[in-house]
XYZ file of N, CA and C in Angstrom:
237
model
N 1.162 -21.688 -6.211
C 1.723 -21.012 -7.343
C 0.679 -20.694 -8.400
N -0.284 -22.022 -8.684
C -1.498 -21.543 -9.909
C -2.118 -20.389 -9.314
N -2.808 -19.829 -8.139
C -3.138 -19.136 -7.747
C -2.965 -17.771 -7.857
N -1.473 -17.760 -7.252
C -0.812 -16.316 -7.363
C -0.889 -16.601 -8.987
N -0.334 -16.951 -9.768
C -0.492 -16.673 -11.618
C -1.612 -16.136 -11.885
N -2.832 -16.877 -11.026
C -3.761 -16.524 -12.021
C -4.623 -14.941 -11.195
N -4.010 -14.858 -9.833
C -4.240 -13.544 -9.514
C -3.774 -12.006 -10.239
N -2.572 -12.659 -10.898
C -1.150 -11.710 -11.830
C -1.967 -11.557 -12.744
N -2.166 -12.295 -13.116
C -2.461 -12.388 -14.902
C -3.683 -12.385 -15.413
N -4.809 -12.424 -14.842
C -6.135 -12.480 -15.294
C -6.779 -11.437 -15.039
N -7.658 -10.650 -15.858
C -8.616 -10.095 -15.746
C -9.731 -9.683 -14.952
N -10.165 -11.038 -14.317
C -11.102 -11.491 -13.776
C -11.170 -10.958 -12.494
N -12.529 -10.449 -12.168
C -13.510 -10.251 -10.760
C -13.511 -10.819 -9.700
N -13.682 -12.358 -10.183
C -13.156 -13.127 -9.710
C -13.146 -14.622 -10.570
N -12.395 -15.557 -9.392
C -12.011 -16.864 -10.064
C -12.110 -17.980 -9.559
N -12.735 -19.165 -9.688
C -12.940 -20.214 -9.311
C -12.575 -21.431 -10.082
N -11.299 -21.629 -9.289
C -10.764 -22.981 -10.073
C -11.272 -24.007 -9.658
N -11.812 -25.103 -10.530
C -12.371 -26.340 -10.533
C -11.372 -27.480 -10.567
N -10.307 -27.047 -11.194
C -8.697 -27.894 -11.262
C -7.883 -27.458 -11.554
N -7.010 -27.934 -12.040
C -5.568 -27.203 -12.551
C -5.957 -26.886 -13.787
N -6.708 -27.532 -14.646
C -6.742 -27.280 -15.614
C -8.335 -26.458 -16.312
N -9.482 -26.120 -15.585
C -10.576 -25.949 -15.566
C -10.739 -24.699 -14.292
N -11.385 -23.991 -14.930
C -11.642 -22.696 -14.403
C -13.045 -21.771 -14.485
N -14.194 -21.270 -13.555
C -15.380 -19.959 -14.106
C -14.914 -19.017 -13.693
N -15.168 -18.221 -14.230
C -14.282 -16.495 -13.610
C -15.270 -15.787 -14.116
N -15.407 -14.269 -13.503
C -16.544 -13.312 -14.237
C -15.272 -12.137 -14.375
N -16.161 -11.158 -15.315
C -15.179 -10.226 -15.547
C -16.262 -9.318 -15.967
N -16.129 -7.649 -16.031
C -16.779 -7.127 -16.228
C -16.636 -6.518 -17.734
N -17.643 -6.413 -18.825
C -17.547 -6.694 -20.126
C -16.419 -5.457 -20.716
N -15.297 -6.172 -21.305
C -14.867 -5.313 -22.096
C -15.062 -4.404 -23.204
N -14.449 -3.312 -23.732
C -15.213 -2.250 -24.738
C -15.340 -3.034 -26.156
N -13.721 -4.113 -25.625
C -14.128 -4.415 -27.214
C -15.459 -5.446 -27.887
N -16.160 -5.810 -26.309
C -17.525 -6.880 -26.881
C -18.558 -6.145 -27.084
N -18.330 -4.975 -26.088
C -20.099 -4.258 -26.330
C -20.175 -3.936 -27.559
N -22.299 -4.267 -27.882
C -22.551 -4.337 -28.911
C -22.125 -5.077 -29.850
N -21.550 -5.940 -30.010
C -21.133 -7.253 -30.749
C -21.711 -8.291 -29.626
N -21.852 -9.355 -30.216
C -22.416 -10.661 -30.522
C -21.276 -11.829 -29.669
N -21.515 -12.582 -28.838
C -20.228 -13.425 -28.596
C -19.359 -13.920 -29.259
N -20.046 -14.457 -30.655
C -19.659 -14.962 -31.416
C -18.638 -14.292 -32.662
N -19.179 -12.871 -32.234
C -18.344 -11.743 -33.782
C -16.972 -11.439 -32.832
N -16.761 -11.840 -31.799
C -15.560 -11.179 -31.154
C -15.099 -12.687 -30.579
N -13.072 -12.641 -31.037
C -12.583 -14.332 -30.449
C -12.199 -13.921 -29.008
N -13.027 -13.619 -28.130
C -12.360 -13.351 -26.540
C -11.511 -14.674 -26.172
N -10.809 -14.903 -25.951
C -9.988 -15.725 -24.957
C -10.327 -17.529 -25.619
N -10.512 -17.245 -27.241
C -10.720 -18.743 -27.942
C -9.252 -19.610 -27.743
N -8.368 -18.651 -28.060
C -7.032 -19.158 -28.181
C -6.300 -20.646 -27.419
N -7.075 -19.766 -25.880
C -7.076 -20.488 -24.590
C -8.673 -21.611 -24.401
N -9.049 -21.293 -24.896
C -10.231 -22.853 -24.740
C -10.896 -22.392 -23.856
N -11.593 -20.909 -23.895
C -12.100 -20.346 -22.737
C -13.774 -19.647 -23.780
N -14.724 -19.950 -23.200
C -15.823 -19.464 -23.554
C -17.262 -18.669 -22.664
N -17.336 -17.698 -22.936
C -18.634 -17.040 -22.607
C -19.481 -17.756 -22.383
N -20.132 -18.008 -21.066
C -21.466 -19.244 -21.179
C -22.493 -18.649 -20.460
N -22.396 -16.757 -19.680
C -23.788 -16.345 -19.133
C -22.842 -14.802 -18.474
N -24.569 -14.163 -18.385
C -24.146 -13.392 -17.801
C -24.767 -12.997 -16.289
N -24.485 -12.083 -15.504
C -25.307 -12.045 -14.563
C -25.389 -11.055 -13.873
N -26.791 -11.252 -13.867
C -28.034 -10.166 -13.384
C -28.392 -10.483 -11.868
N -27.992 -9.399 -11.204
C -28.046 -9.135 -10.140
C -27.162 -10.389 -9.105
N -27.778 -10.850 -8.700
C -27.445 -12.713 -7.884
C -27.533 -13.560 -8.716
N -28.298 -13.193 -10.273
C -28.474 -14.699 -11.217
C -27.828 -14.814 -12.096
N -27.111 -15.657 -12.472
C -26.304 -16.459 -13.365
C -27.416 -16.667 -14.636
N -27.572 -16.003 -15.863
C -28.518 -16.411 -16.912
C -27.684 -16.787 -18.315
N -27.725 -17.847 -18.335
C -27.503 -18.529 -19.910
C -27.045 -17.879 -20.804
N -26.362 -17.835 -21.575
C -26.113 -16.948 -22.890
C -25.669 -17.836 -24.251
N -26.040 -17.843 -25.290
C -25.272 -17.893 -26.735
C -24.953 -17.076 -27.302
N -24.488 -17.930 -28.649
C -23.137 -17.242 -29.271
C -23.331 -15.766 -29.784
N -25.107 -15.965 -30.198
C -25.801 -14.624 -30.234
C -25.982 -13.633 -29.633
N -25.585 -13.895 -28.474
C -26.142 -12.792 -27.387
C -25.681 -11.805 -27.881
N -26.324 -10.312 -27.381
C -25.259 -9.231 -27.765
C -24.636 -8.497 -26.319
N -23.630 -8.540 -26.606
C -22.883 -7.506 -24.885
C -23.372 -5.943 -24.854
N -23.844 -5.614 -23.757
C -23.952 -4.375 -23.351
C -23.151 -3.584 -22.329
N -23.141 -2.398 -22.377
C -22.092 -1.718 -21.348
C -22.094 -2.342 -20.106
N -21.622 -2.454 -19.077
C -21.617 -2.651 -17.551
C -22.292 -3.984 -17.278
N -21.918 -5.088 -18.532
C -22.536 -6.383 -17.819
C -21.273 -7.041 -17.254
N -21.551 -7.783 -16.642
C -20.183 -8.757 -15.920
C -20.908 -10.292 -16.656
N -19.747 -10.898 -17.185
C -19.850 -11.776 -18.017
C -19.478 -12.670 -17.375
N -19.788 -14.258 -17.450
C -19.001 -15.450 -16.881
C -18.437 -16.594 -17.699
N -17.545 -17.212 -17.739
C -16.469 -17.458 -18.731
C -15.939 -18.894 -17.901
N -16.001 -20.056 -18.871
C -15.474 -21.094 -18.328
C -14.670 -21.552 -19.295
N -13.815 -22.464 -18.322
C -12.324 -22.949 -19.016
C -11.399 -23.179 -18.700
């Protein structure tokens, strides 16, 4: 059942649940982050979900709150 929900309802590229309650998913960057900062936009705070990298090509690279989003990045998001 978590599965199918979170196939319905999420955004995401894809999704890798760690538990019922813990989740990384990537998604490809929405209009409303590009050019803003992680931190100037509340993506998915509500839910206890945070931006932690993005990735370039096969690599998974680090990100803070600073980063700034650009068009066509795919972002990765844990929570």
């Amino acid at each position: 059942g978590i599965q199918l929900a979170d196939r319905l309802s999420m955004p995401y590229m894809e999704l890798i649940r760690l538990s019922q309650n813990f989740a990384v998913s990537q998604i490809k960057a929405p209009k409303s982050l590009i050019g803003n900062s992680v931190s100037d936009v509340q993506f998915f705070e509500d839910l206890d979900v945070r931006c932690i990298g993005v990735k370039n090509e096969d690599e998974i690279v680090p990100i803070g709150p600073d980063y700034i989003v650009s068009a066509n990045e795919v972002l990765i998001f844990s929570g």
